[in-house]
Amino acid sequence: RKEVEQDPGPFNVPEGATVAFNCTYSNSASQSFFWYRQDCRKEPKLLMSVYSSGNEDGRFTAQLNRASQYISLLIRDSKLSDSATYLCVVKGNNDMRFGAGTRLTVKP
Amino acid sequence: GAVVSQHPSWVICKSGTSVKIECRSLDFQATTMFWYRQFPKQSLMLMATSNEGSKATYEQGVEKDKFLINHASLTLSTLTVTSAHPEDSSFYICSARDLGGGTQYFGPGTRLLVL
């Protein structure tokens, strides 16, 4: 079983749509959780951290369920510029483990 | 914000040659640097963790004699792919963590193509 699993997609949505990504992780001792965004041929960039209480940053909302070892990302009113691969990242004591990513394409 | 640079950004080499990739933290000191590899349409896979002044810790399945890592200072780590072969062609990304042990900052990556 992979340490971090994501639905690879692709998700093809129209502008303005709401889209949700899910992620599960296997290590119950994981301590920190993140969503990263990776554009084609670029390095990953931090989108937001994820907390058990849930957190929101503009159109983006992230949720963490430790009991289910499940992380989600919700994007509202999607923009063309949101097209990218979204990586679920789980951090243990020392290093970060990446999911394979979910590809999102927002179309006009 | 914190910046991590990598050099070169891309390299094409013949099979059998060695390639060195540099990773620098430009405005902070990094006790720990991480080296990742990403094949097309796949996730970033951690190759090794390097701590300044000590030997790198390699992930299972990564040959330490093939991927030489040096972390001689708090701002520089190097990855040398020795005797590169076409299957080593990939996107290599480094990441640096500051002294506080908090956020990891990623370099822009190095694309390696071995012919």
PDB file of C-alpha atoms in Angstrom:
ATOM      1  CA  ARG A   1       0.000   0.000   0.000  1.00  0.00           C
ATOM      2  CA  LYS A   2       1.305   3.452  -0.880  1.00  0.00           C
ATOM      3  CA  GLU A   3       2.003   5.792   2.006  1.00  0.00           C
ATOM      4  CA  VAL A   4      -0.073   8.566   0.473  1.00  0.00           C
ATOM      5  CA  GLU A   5      -2.828   7.789  -2.009  1.00  0.00           C
ATOM      6  CA  GLN A   6      -4.720  10.160  -4.245  1.00  0.00           C
ATOM      7  CA  ASP A   7      -7.166   9.827  -7.081  1.00  0.00           C
ATOM      8  CA  PRO A   8      -4.969  10.683 -10.093  1.00  0.00           C
ATOM      9  CA  GLY A   9      -7.850  12.172 -12.036  1.00  0.00           C
ATOM     10  CA  PRO A  10      -7.796  13.914 -14.399  1.00  0.00           C
ATOM     11  CA  PHE A  11     -10.516  16.264 -13.303  1.00  0.00           C
ATOM     12  CA  ASN A  12     -11.769  18.397 -16.169  1.00  0.00           C
ATOM     13  CA  VAL A  13     -14.143  21.093 -14.939  1.00  0.00           C
ATOM     14  CA  PRO A  14     -15.598  24.315 -16.334  1.00  0.00           C
ATOM     15  CA  GLU A  15     -14.672  27.687 -14.919  1.00  0.00           C
ATOM     16  CA  GLY A  16     -16.658  28.471 -11.806  1.00  0.00           C
ATOM     17  CA  ALA A  17     -17.123  24.867 -10.809  1.00  0.00           C
ATOM     18  CA  THR A  18     -16.441  23.472  -7.356  1.00  0.00           C
ATOM     19  CA  VAL A  19     -14.080  20.523  -7.240  1.00  0.00           C
ATOM     20  CA  ALA A  20     -12.919  18.318  -4.375  1.00  0.00           C
ATOM     21  CA  PHE A  21      -9.811  16.184  -4.049  1.00  0.00           C
ATOM     22  CA  ASN A  22      -9.291  13.409  -1.549  1.00  0.00           C
ATOM     23  CA  CYS A  23      -6.223  11.813  -0.079  1.00  0.00           C
ATOM     24  CA  THR A  24      -5.573   9.007   2.393  1.00  0.00           C
ATOM     25  CA  TYR A  25      -2.382   8.216   4.251  1.00  0.00           C
ATOM     26  CA  SER A  26      -1.195   5.036   5.895  1.00  0.00           C
ATOM     27  CA  ASN A  27       1.066   6.203   8.724  1.00  0.00           C
ATOM     28  CA  SER A  28      -1.068   7.065  11.725  1.00  0.00           C
ATOM     29  CA  ALA A  29       1.946   8.729  13.365  1.00  0.00           C
ATOM     30  CA  SER A  30       2.115  11.398  10.671  1.00  0.00           C
ATOM     31  CA  GLN A  31       2.308  14.837  12.155  1.00  0.00           C
ATOM     32  CA  SER A  32       1.790  17.480   9.520  1.00  0.00           C
ATOM     33  CA  PHE A  33      -0.246  17.654   6.377  1.00  0.00           C
ATOM     34  CA  PHE A  34      -0.130  19.882   3.331  1.00  0.00           C
ATOM     35  CA  TRP A  35      -1.468  20.461  -0.118  1.00  0.00           C
ATOM     36  CA  TYR A  36       1.083  21.464  -2.736  1.00  0.00           C
ATOM     37  CA  ARG A  37       0.485  22.617  -6.260  1.00  0.00           C
ATOM     38  CA  GLN A  38       2.768  21.575  -9.093  1.00  0.00           C
ATOM     39  CA  ASP A  39       2.619  23.122 -12.525  1.00  0.00           C
ATOM     40  CA  CYS A  40       3.978  21.263 -15.512  1.00  0.00           C
ATOM     41  CA  ARG A  41       7.767  20.985 -15.427  1.00  0.00           C
ATOM     42  CA  LYS A  42       7.996  23.043 -12.258  1.00  0.00           C
ATOM     43  CA  GLU A  43       8.768  22.343  -8.638  1.00  0.00           C
ATOM     44  CA  PRO A  44       5.940  21.865  -6.101  1.00  0.00           C
ATOM     45  CA  LYS A  45       4.789  24.962  -4.292  1.00  0.00           C
ATOM     46  CA  LEU A  46       2.992  25.045  -0.975  1.00  0.00           C
ATOM     47  CA  LEU A  47      -0.695  25.772  -1.362  1.00  0.00           C
ATOM     48  CA  MET A  48      -1.783  25.387   2.240  1.00  0.00           C
ATOM     49  CA  SER A  49      -1.271  23.447   5.421  1.00  0.00           C
ATOM     50  CA  VAL A  50      -4.073  21.225   6.659  1.00  0.00           C
ATOM     51  CA  TYR A  51      -5.370  21.191  10.226  1.00  0.00           C
ATOM     52  CA  SER A  52      -7.862  19.038  12.054  1.00  0.00           C
ATOM     53  CA  SER A  53     -10.062  22.035  12.645  1.00  0.00           C
ATOM     54  CA  GLY A  54     -10.176  22.693   8.934  1.00  0.00           C
ATOM     55  CA  ASN A  55      -8.808  25.798   7.324  1.00  0.00           C
ATOM     56  CA  GLU A  56      -9.756  28.092   4.531  1.00  0.00           C
ATOM     57  CA  ASP A  57      -7.726  30.345   2.279  1.00  0.00           C
ATOM     58  CA  GLY A  58      -9.894  32.251  -0.134  1.00  0.00           C
ATOM     59  CA  ARG A  59     -11.466  29.774  -2.512  1.00  0.00           C
ATOM     60  CA  PHE A  60      -9.539  26.855  -1.021  1.00  0.00           C
ATOM     61  CA  THR A  61     -10.669  24.805   1.962  1.00  0.00           C
ATOM     62  CA  ALA A  62      -8.680  21.949   3.454  1.00  0.00           C
ATOM     63  CA  GLN A  63      -9.850  19.355   5.943  1.00  0.00           C
ATOM     64  CA  LEU A  64      -8.088  16.662   7.939  1.00  0.00           C
ATOM     65  CA  ASN A  65      -9.698  13.650   9.577  1.00  0.00           C
ATOM     66  CA  ARG A  66      -7.057  11.951  11.702  1.00  0.00           C
ATOM     67  CA  ALA A  67      -9.314   9.085  12.720  1.00  0.00           C
ATOM     68  CA  SER A  68      -9.926   8.146   9.101  1.00  0.00           C
ATOM     69  CA  GLN A  69      -6.455   9.256   7.964  1.00  0.00           C
ATOM     70  CA  TYR A  70      -8.111  11.302   5.281  1.00  0.00           C
ATOM     71  CA  ILE A  71      -7.349  14.737   3.856  1.00  0.00           C
ATOM     72  CA  SER A  72      -9.403  16.798   1.457  1.00  0.00           C
ATOM     73  CA  LEU A  73      -9.082  19.940  -0.610  1.00  0.00           C
ATOM     74  CA  LEU A  74     -12.066  21.883  -1.927  1.00  0.00           C
ATOM     75  CA  ILE A  75     -11.693  24.513  -4.622  1.00  0.00           C
ATOM     76  CA  ARG A  76     -14.650  26.819  -5.168  1.00  0.00           C
ATOM     77  CA  ASP A  77     -15.297  29.055  -8.184  1.00  0.00           C
ATOM     78  CA  SER A  78     -12.413  27.450 -10.041  1.00  0.00           C
ATOM     79  CA  LYS A  79     -10.307  29.629 -12.339  1.00  0.00           C
ATOM     80  CA  LEU A  80      -8.352  28.746 -15.449  1.00  0.00           C
ATOM     81  CA  SER A  81      -5.205  29.435 -13.444  1.00  0.00           C
ATOM     82  CA  ASP A  82      -6.105  26.659 -11.017  1.00  0.00           C
ATOM     83  CA  SER A  83      -5.150  24.109 -13.673  1.00  0.00           C
ATOM     84  CA  ALA A  84      -2.277  22.140 -12.178  1.00  0.00           C
ATOM     85  CA  THR A  85      -1.468  18.944 -10.338  1.00  0.00           C
ATOM     86  CA  TYR A  86      -2.353  18.983  -6.656  1.00  0.00           C
ATOM     87  CA  LEU A  87      -0.129  16.968  -4.363  1.00  0.00           C
ATOM     88  CA  CYS A  88      -1.165  15.664  -0.991  1.00  0.00           C
ATOM     89  CA  VAL A  89       1.834  15.699   1.336  1.00  0.00           C
ATOM     90  CA  VAL A  90       2.250  14.036   4.697  1.00  0.00           C
ATOM     91  CA  LYS A  91       5.116  14.730   7.029  1.00  0.00           C
ATOM     92  CA  GLY A  92       6.412  12.425   9.731  1.00  0.00           C
ATOM     93  CA  ASN A  93       9.258  13.121  12.110  1.00  0.00           C
ATOM     94  CA  ASN A  94      11.751  14.068   9.485  1.00  0.00           C
ATOM     95  CA  ASP A  95      10.697  13.910   5.885  1.00  0.00           C
ATOM     96  CA  MET A  96       7.756  14.550   3.620  1.00  0.00           C
ATOM     97  CA  ARG A  97       5.936  11.920   1.615  1.00  0.00           C
ATOM     98  CA  PHE A  98       4.095  12.881  -1.522  1.00  0.00           C
ATOM     99  CA  GLY A  99       1.004  11.490  -3.148  1.00  0.00           C
ATOM    100  CA  ALA A 100       1.110  10.934  -6.886  1.00  0.00           C
ATOM    101  CA  GLY A 101      -1.001  14.021  -7.418  1.00  0.00           C
ATOM    102  CA  THR A 102      -4.393  14.809  -8.870  1.00  0.00           C
ATOM    103  CA  ARG A 103      -4.442  16.540 -12.209  1.00  0.00           C
ATOM    104  CA  LEU A 104      -6.960  19.378 -12.576  1.00  0.00           C
ATOM    105  CA  THR A 105      -7.819  21.129 -15.825  1.00  0.00           C
ATOM    106  CA  VAL A 106     -10.199  24.062 -15.685  1.00  0.00           C
ATOM    107  CA  LYS A 107     -11.727  24.897 -19.054  1.00  0.00           C
ATOM    108  CA  PRO A 108     -13.381  28.097 -20.264  1.00  0.00           C
TER     109      PRO A 108
ATOM    110  CA  GLY B   1      10.451  34.307   1.170  1.00  0.00           C
ATOM    111  CA  ALA B   2      13.094  31.642   1.398  1.00  0.00           C
ATOM    112  CA  VAL B   3      14.734  30.697  -1.869  1.00  0.00           C
ATOM    113  CA  VAL B   4      16.420  27.505  -2.953  1.00  0.00           C
ATOM    114  CA  SER B   5      18.350  27.366  -6.190  1.00  0.00           C
ATOM    115  CA  GLN B   6      19.489  24.425  -8.247  1.00  0.00           C
ATOM    116  CA  HIS B   7      22.135  24.283 -10.899  1.00  0.00           C
ATOM    117  CA  PRO B   8      22.028  23.309 -13.648  1.00  0.00           C
ATOM    118  CA  SER B   9      18.361  23.597 -14.503  1.00  0.00           C
ATOM    119  CA  TRP B  10      18.735  21.009 -17.215  1.00  0.00           C
ATOM    120  CA  VAL B  11      21.474  18.784 -18.517  1.00  0.00           C
ATOM    121  CA  ILE B  12      21.897  16.369 -21.391  1.00  0.00           C
ATOM    122  CA  CYS B  13      24.743  13.903 -21.178  1.00  0.00           C
ATOM    123  CA  LYS B  14      26.038  10.717 -22.724  1.00  0.00           C
ATOM    124  CA  SER B  15      25.562   7.392 -21.030  1.00  0.00           C
ATOM    125  CA  GLY B  16      28.416   6.606 -18.665  1.00  0.00           C
ATOM    126  CA  THR B  17      29.231  10.153 -17.660  1.00  0.00           C
ATOM    127  CA  SER B  18      28.746  11.640 -14.216  1.00  0.00           C
ATOM    128  CA  VAL B  19      26.539  14.629 -13.545  1.00  0.00           C
ATOM    129  CA  LYS B  20      26.686  16.911 -10.521  1.00  0.00           C
ATOM    130  CA  ILE B  21      23.668  18.899  -9.395  1.00  0.00           C
ATOM    131  CA  GLU B  22      23.989  21.688  -6.853  1.00  0.00           C
ATOM    132  CA  CYS B  23      21.332  22.789  -4.410  1.00  0.00           C
ATOM    133  CA  ARG B  24      21.764  26.043  -2.521  1.00  0.00           C
ATOM    134  CA  SER B  25      19.694  27.778   0.109  1.00  0.00           C
ATOM    135  CA  LEU B  26      20.128  31.435  -0.763  1.00  0.00           C
ATOM    136  CA  ASP B  27      18.886  33.342   2.237  1.00  0.00           C
ATOM    137  CA  PHE B  28      18.733  30.830   5.043  1.00  0.00           C
ATOM    138  CA  GLN B  29      20.794  28.064   6.558  1.00  0.00           C
ATOM    139  CA  ALA B  30      19.627  24.526   6.006  1.00  0.00           C
ATOM    140  CA  THR B  31      20.734  21.778   8.325  1.00  0.00           C
ATOM    141  CA  THR B  32      18.778  19.248   6.337  1.00  0.00           C
ATOM    142  CA  MET B  33      18.360  18.929   2.605  1.00  0.00           C
ATOM    143  CA  PHE B  34      16.311  16.387   0.748  1.00  0.00           C
ATOM    144  CA  TRP B  35      16.745  15.000  -2.754  1.00  0.00           C
ATOM    145  CA  TYR B  36      13.736  13.837  -4.714  1.00  0.00           C
ATOM    146  CA  ARG B  37      13.278  12.297  -8.125  1.00  0.00           C
ATOM    147  CA  GLN B  38      10.156  12.534 -10.236  1.00  0.00           C
ATOM    148  CA  PHE B  39       9.457  10.490 -13.344  1.00  0.00           C
ATOM    149  CA  PRO B  40       6.788  11.680 -15.798  1.00  0.00           C
ATOM    150  CA  LYS B  41       3.269  11.552 -14.393  1.00  0.00           C
ATOM    151  CA  GLN B  42       4.529  10.115 -11.127  1.00  0.00           C
ATOM    152  CA  SER B  43       4.939  11.484  -7.641  1.00  0.00           C
ATOM    153  CA  LEU B  44       8.058  12.910  -6.116  1.00  0.00           C
ATOM    154  CA  MET B  45      10.023  10.072  -4.597  1.00  0.00           C
ATOM    155  CA  LEU B  46      12.433  10.796  -1.780  1.00  0.00           C
ATOM    156  CA  MET B  47      15.890   9.542  -2.642  1.00  0.00           C
ATOM    157  CA  ALA B  48      17.908  10.629   0.355  1.00  0.00           C
ATOM    158  CA  THR B  49      18.098  12.979   3.292  1.00  0.00           C
ATOM    159  CA  SER B  50      21.323  14.810   3.904  1.00  0.00           C
ATOM    160  CA  ASN B  51      22.366  16.517   7.103  1.00  0.00           C
ATOM    161  CA  GLU B  52      25.164  19.024   7.097  1.00  0.00           C
ATOM    162  CA  GLY B  53      28.442  17.462   8.070  1.00  0.00           C
ATOM    163  CA  SER B  54      27.239  13.872   8.165  1.00  0.00           C
ATOM    164  CA  LYS B  55      26.528  11.055   5.749  1.00  0.00           C
ATOM    165  CA  ALA B  56      23.285  11.062   3.847  1.00  0.00           C
ATOM    166  CA  THR B  57      20.499   8.645   4.664  1.00  0.00           C
ATOM    167  CA  TYR B  58      19.282   6.859   1.560  1.00  0.00           C
ATOM    168  CA  GLU B  59      15.819   5.484   0.950  1.00  0.00           C
ATOM    169  CA  GLN B  60      15.390   1.815   0.259  1.00  0.00           C
ATOM    170  CA  GLY B  61      16.259   0.959  -3.302  1.00  0.00           C
ATOM    171  CA  VAL B  62      18.442   4.019  -3.905  1.00  0.00           C
ATOM    172  CA  GLU B  63      22.071   3.109  -4.528  1.00  0.00           C
ATOM    173  CA  LYS B  64      24.335   5.281  -2.421  1.00  0.00           C
ATOM    174  CA  ASP B  65      27.349   4.539  -4.608  1.00  0.00           C
ATOM    175  CA  LYS B  66      25.504   5.695  -7.685  1.00  0.00           C
ATOM    176  CA  PHE B  67      23.902   8.795  -6.212  1.00  0.00           C
ATOM    177  CA  LEU B  68      26.614  10.539  -4.230  1.00  0.00           C
ATOM    178  CA  ILE B  69      25.404  13.235  -1.884  1.00  0.00           C
ATOM    179  CA  ASN B  70      27.586  15.794  -0.192  1.00  0.00           C
ATOM    180  CA  HIS B  71      26.319  18.396   2.277  1.00  0.00           C
ATOM    181  CA  ALA B  72      29.469  20.214   3.208  1.00  0.00           C
ATOM    182  CA  SER B  73      27.939  23.481   4.360  1.00  0.00           C
ATOM    183  CA  LEU B  74      24.677  24.843   5.700  1.00  0.00           C
ATOM    184  CA  THR B  75      23.820  26.326   2.327  1.00  0.00           C
ATOM    185  CA  LEU B  76      25.015  23.763  -0.196  1.00  0.00           C
ATOM    186  CA  SER B  77      24.268  20.149  -0.995  1.00  0.00           C
ATOM    187  CA  THR B  78      25.322  18.326  -4.137  1.00  0.00           C
ATOM    188  CA  LEU B  79      23.986  15.220  -5.824  1.00  0.00           C
ATOM    189  CA  THR B  80      26.273  13.416  -8.247  1.00  0.00           C
ATOM    190  CA  VAL B  81      24.756  10.839 -10.545  1.00  0.00           C
ATOM    191  CA  THR B  82      27.679   8.589 -11.346  1.00  0.00           C
ATOM    192  CA  SER B  83      27.908   6.618 -14.587  1.00  0.00           C
ATOM    193  CA  ALA B  84      24.516   7.874 -15.661  1.00  0.00           C
ATOM    194  CA  HIS B  85      22.310   5.689 -17.842  1.00  0.00           C
ATOM    195  CA  PRO B  86      19.150   6.483 -19.791  1.00  0.00           C
ATOM    196  CA  GLU B  87      16.974   5.106 -16.984  1.00  0.00           C
ATOM    197  CA  ASP B  88      18.414   7.825 -14.724  1.00  0.00           C
ATOM    198  CA  SER B  89      16.749  10.456 -16.894  1.00  0.00           C
ATOM    199  CA  SER B  90      14.358  12.238 -14.597  1.00  0.00           C
ATOM    200  CA  PHE B  91      13.444  15.467 -12.830  1.00  0.00           C
ATOM    201  CA  TYR B  92      15.609  15.870  -9.730  1.00  0.00           C
ATOM    202  CA  ILE B  93      14.367  18.278  -7.084  1.00  0.00           C
ATOM    203  CA  CYS B  94      16.071  19.306  -3.884  1.00  0.00           C
ATOM    204  CA  SER B  95      14.416  20.686  -0.810  1.00  0.00           C
ATOM    205  CA  ALA B  96      15.941  22.515   2.119  1.00  0.00           C
ATOM    206  CA  ARG B  97      14.683  22.856   5.661  1.00  0.00           C
ATOM    207  CA  ASP B  98      15.721  25.769   7.801  1.00  0.00           C
ATOM    208  CA  LEU B  99      17.412  25.588  11.184  1.00  0.00           C
ATOM    209  CA  GLY B 100      14.091  25.846  12.943  1.00  0.00           C
ATOM    210  CA  GLY B 101      13.129  22.498  11.478  1.00  0.00           C
ATOM    211  CA  GLY B 102       9.975  23.902   9.973  1.00  0.00           C
ATOM    212  CA  THR B 103       9.045  24.561   6.404  1.00  0.00           C
ATOM    213  CA  GLN B 104      10.744  22.813   3.526  1.00  0.00           C
ATOM    214  CA  TYR B 105      11.512  24.964   0.533  1.00  0.00           C
ATOM    215  CA  PHE B 106      11.901  23.397  -2.882  1.00  0.00           C
ATOM    216  CA  GLY B 107      14.404  24.166  -5.563  1.00  0.00           C
ATOM    217  CA  PRO B 108      13.237  24.629  -9.163  1.00  0.00           C
ATOM    218  CA  GLY B 109      14.462  21.187 -10.159  1.00  0.00           C
ATOM    219  CA  THR B 110      16.995  19.843 -12.613  1.00  0.00           C
ATOM    220  CA  ARG B 111      15.967  17.924 -15.710  1.00  0.00           C
ATOM    221  CA  LEU B 112      18.453  15.227 -16.588  1.00  0.00           C
ATOM    222  CA  LEU B 113      18.402  13.483 -19.958  1.00  0.00           C
ATOM    223  CA  VAL B 114      20.890  10.704 -20.485  1.00  0.00           C
ATOM    224  CA  LEU B 115      21.346   9.648 -24.077  1.00  0.00           C
TER     225      LEU B 115
END
